[in-house]
Short mmCIF file of C-alpha atoms in Angstrom, two decimals:
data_model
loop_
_atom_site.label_atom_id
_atom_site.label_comp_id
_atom_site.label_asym_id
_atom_site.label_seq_id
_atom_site.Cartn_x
_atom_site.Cartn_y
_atom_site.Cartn_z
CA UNK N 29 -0.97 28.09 -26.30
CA UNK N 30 1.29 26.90 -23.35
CA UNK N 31 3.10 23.93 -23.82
CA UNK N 32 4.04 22.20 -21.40
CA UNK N 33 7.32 20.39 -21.05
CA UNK N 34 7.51 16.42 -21.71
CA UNK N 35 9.03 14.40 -18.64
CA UNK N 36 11.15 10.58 -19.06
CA UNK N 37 9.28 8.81 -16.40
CA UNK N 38 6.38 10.89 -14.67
CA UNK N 39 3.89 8.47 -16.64
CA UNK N 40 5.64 5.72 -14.98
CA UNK N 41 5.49 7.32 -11.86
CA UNK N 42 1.99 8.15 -12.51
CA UNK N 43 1.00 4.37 -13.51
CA UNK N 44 2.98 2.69 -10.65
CA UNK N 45 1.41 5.24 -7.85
CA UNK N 46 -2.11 3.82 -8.99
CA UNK N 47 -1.13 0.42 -9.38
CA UNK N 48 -0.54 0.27 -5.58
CA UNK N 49 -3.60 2.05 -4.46
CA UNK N 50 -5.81 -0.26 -6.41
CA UNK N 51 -3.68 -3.27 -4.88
CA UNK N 52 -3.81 -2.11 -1.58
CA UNK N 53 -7.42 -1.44 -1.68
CA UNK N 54 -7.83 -4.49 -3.63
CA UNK N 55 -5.34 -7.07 -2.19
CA UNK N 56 -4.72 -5.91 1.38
CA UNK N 57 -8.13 -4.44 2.32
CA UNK N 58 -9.75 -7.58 2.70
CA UNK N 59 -7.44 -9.57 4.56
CA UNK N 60 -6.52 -9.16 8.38
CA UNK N 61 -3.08 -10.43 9.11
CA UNK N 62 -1.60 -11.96 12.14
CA UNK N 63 2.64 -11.75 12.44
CA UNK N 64 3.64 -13.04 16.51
CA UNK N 65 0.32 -12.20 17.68
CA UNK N 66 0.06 -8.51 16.45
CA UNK N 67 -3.05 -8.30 14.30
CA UNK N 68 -3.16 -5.65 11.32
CA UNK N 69 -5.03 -5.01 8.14
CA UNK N 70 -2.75 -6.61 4.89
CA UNK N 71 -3.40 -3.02 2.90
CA UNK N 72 -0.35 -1.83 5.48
CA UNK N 73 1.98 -3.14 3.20
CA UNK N 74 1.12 -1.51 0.18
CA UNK N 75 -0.90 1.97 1.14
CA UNK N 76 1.82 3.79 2.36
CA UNK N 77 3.95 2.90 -0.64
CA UNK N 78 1.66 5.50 -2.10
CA UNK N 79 2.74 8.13 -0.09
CA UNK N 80 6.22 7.42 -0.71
CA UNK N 81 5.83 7.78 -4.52
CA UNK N 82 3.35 11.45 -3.66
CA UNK N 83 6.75 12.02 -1.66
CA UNK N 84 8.65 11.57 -4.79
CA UNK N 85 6.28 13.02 -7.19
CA UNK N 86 6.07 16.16 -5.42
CA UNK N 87 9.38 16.60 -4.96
CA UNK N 88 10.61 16.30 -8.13
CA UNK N 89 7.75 17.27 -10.15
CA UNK N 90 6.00 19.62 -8.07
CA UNK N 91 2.33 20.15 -6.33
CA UNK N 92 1.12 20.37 -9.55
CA UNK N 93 1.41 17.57 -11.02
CA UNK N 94 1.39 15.34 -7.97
CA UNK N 95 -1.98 16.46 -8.00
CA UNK N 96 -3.37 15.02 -11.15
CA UNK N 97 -1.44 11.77 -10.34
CA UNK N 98 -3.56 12.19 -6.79
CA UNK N 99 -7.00 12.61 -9.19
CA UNK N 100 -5.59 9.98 -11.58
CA UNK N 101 -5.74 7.36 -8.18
CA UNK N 102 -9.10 8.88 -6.89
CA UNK N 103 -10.77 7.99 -10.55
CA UNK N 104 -9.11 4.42 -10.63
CA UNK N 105 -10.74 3.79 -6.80
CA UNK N 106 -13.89 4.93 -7.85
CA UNK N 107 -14.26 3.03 -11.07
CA UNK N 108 -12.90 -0.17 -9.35
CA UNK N 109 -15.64 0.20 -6.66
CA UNK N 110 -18.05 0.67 -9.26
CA UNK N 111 -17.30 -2.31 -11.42
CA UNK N 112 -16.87 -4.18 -7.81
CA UNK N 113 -20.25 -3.37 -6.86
CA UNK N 114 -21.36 -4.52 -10.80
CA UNK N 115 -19.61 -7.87 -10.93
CA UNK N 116 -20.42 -9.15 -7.27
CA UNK N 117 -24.38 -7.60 -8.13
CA UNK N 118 -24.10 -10.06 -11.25
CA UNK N 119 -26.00 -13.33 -10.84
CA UNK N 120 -23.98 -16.03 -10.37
CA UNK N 121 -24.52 -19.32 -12.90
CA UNK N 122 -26.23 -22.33 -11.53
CA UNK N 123 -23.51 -24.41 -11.57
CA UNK N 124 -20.89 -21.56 -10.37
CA UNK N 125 -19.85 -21.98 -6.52
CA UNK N 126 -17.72 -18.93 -5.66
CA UNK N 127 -20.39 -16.29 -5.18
CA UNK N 128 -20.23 -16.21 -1.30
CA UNK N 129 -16.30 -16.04 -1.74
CA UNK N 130 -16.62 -13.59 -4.28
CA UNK N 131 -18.67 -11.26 -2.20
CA UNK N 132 -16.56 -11.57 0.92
CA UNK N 133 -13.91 -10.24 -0.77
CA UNK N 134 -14.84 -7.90 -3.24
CA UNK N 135 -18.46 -6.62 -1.96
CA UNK N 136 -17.10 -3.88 0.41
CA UNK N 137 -20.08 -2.21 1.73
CA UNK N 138 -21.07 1.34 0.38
CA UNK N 139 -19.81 2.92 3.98
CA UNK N 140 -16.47 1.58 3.51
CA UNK N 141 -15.86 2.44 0.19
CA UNK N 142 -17.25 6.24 1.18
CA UNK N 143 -14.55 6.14 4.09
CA UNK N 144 -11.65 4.96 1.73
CA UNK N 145 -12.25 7.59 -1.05
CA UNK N 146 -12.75 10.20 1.06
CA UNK N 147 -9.99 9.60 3.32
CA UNK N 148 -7.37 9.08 0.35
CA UNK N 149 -8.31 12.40 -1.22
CA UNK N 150 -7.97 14.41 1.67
CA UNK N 151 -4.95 12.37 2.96
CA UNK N 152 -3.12 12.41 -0.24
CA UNK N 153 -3.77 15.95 -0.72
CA UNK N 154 -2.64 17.05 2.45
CA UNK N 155 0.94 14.95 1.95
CA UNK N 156 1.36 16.49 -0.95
CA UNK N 157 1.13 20.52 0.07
CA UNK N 158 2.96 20.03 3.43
CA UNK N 159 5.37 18.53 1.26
CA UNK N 160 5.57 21.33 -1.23
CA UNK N 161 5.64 24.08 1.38
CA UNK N 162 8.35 22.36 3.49
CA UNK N 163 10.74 21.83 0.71
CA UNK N 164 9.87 26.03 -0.15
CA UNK N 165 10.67 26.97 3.36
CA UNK N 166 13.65 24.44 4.45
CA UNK N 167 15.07 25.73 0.68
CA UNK N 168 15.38 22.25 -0.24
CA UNK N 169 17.07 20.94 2.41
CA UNK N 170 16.54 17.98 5.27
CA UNK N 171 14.59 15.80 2.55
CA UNK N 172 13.78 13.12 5.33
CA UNK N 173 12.32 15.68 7.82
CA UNK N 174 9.78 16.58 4.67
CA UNK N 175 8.72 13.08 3.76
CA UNK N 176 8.35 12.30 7.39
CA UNK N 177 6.70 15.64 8.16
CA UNK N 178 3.96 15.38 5.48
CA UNK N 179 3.42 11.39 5.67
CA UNK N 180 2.64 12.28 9.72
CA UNK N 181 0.11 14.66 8.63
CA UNK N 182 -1.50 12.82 5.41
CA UNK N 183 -1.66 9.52 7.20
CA UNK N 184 -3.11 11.54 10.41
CA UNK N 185 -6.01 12.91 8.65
CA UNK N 186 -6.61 9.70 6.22
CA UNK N 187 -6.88 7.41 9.71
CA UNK N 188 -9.42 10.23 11.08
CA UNK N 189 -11.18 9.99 8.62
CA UNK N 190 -11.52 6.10 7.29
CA UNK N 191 -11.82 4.13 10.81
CA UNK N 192 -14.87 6.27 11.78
CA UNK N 193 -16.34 6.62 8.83
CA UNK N 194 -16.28 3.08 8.47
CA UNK N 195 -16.39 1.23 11.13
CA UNK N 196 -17.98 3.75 14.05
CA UNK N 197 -21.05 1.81 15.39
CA UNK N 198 -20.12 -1.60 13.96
CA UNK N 199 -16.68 -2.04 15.82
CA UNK N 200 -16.29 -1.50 19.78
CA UNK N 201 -15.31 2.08 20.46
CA UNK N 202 -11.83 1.03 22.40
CA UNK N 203 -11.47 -1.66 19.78
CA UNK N 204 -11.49 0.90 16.65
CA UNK N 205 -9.39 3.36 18.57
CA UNK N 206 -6.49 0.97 19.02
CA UNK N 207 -6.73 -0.05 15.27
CA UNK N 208 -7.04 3.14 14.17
CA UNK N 209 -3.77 4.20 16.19
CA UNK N 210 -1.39 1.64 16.12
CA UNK N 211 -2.36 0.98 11.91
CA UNK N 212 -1.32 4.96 11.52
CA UNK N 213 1.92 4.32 13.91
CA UNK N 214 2.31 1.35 12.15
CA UNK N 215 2.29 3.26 8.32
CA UNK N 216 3.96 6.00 9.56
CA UNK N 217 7.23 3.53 10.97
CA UNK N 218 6.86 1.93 7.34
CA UNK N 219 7.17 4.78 5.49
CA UNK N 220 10.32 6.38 7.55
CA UNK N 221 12.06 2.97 7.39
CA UNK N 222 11.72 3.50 3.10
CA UNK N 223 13.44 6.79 3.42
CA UNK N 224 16.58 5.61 1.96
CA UNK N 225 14.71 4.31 -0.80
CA UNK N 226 12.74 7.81 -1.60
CA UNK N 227 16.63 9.18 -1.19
CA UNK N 228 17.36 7.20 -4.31
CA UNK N 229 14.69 7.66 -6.38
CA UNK N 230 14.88 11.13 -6.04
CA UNK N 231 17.83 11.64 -6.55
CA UNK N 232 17.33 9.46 -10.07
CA UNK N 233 15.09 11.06 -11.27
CA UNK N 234 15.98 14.80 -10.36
CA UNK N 235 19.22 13.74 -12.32
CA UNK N 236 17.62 11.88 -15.62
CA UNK N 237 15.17 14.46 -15.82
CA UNK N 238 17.02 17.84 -15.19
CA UNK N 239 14.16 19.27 -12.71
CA UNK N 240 14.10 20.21 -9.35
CA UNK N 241 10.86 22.04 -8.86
CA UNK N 242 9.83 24.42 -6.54
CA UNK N 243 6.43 25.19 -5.43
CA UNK N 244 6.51 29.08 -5.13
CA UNK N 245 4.02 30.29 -6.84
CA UNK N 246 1.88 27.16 -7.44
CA UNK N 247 -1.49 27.58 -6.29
CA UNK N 248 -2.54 24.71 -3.92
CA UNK N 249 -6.43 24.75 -5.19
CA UNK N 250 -6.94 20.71 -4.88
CA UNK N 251 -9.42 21.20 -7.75
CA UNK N 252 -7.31 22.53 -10.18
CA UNK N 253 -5.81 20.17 -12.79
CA UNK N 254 -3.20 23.10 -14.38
CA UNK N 255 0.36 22.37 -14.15
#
């Protein structure tokens, strides 16, 4: 039997890249925000902090096992939007007053929680093999262009996919169009201004845990949970 080798802090890793999915999707998704006039959805804060830690995770850990930390964050969303749906289906107690409160913010319709899975999974997935190309064809080198690089193309296909899944139909066309665009812009500025900060930890941790990986012979199957 294979074993496989034991890692310092890729649980940690693991843990804290589901931790902010479920509060972004939790915490920021229901909330639209208003900073000098420019309107945005709260979840901006936290979502791309995901990517950042896929950034990490795939660079020093490889595809591999960037993607079970990917499936570990798919299974949290969908059990939290299945307990969601359970708790807010509950009926309330006579003398309990928060049900229409309760609902507002944590009875996201089916449609939107279809978009949101959906466009995580693909948009993860796709961060995470441009990622582990680029760093097999720059030979490790120009970090920032491959956390940029794959964070423009993850966040890309996520926005694609969630605003019209969601919200075609129910929102003005020009209206979801400008949300949909200047949210992406507005990730994709977050996430390069944290590059110094996915320097660091990757430096860290290539250090405390000895490993570098490559992915040059990893097969980028989504599906697959072998490392």
């Amino acid at each position: 039997m294979r074993k496989t080798r034991g890692f310092r802090y890729y649980d940690f890793a693991m843990a804290g890249f589901v931790v902010v999915l479920i509060c972004s999707n939790l915490i920021g998704a229901a909330k639209v925000a208003d900073l000098w006039g420019f309107e945005f959805g709260a979840g901006v804060l936290f979502f791309p902090l995901s990517y950042v830690l896929g950034d990490v995770l795939t660079e020093v850990y490889g595809y591999a096992r960037a993607r079970r930390v990917v499936w570990a964050g798919f299974g949290a969303l969908l059990f939290m939007a299945f307990m969601s749906w359970i708790v807010v289906a509950l009926p309330p107690a006579e003398d309990w007053t928060g049900q229409e409160s309760y609902q507002q913010v944590f009875g996201q319709t089916p449609r939107i929680v279809l978009a949101s899975l959906i466009g995580f999974w693909m948009g993860e997935f796709a961060n995470a093999m441009v990622m582990a190309r680029m760093k097999v064809l720059t030979a490790g080198k120009h970090l920032w262009a491959r956390t940029i690089g794959s964070t423009v193309v993850g966040q890309g296909i996520d926005s694609l996919i969630f605003y019209p899944v969601a919200f075609l139909g129910v929102w003005p066309l020009k209206l979801l169009l400008f949300i949909m665009v200047t949210n992406y812009a507005l990730k994709v500025v977050w996430e390069a201004c944290l590059t110094p900060v996915t320097y660091k930890g990757v430096a860290w941790l290539k250090q405390v845990e000895s490993v570098d990986h490559f992915d040059t012979e990893t097969s980028l199957n989504p599906f697959s949970l072998k490392q």
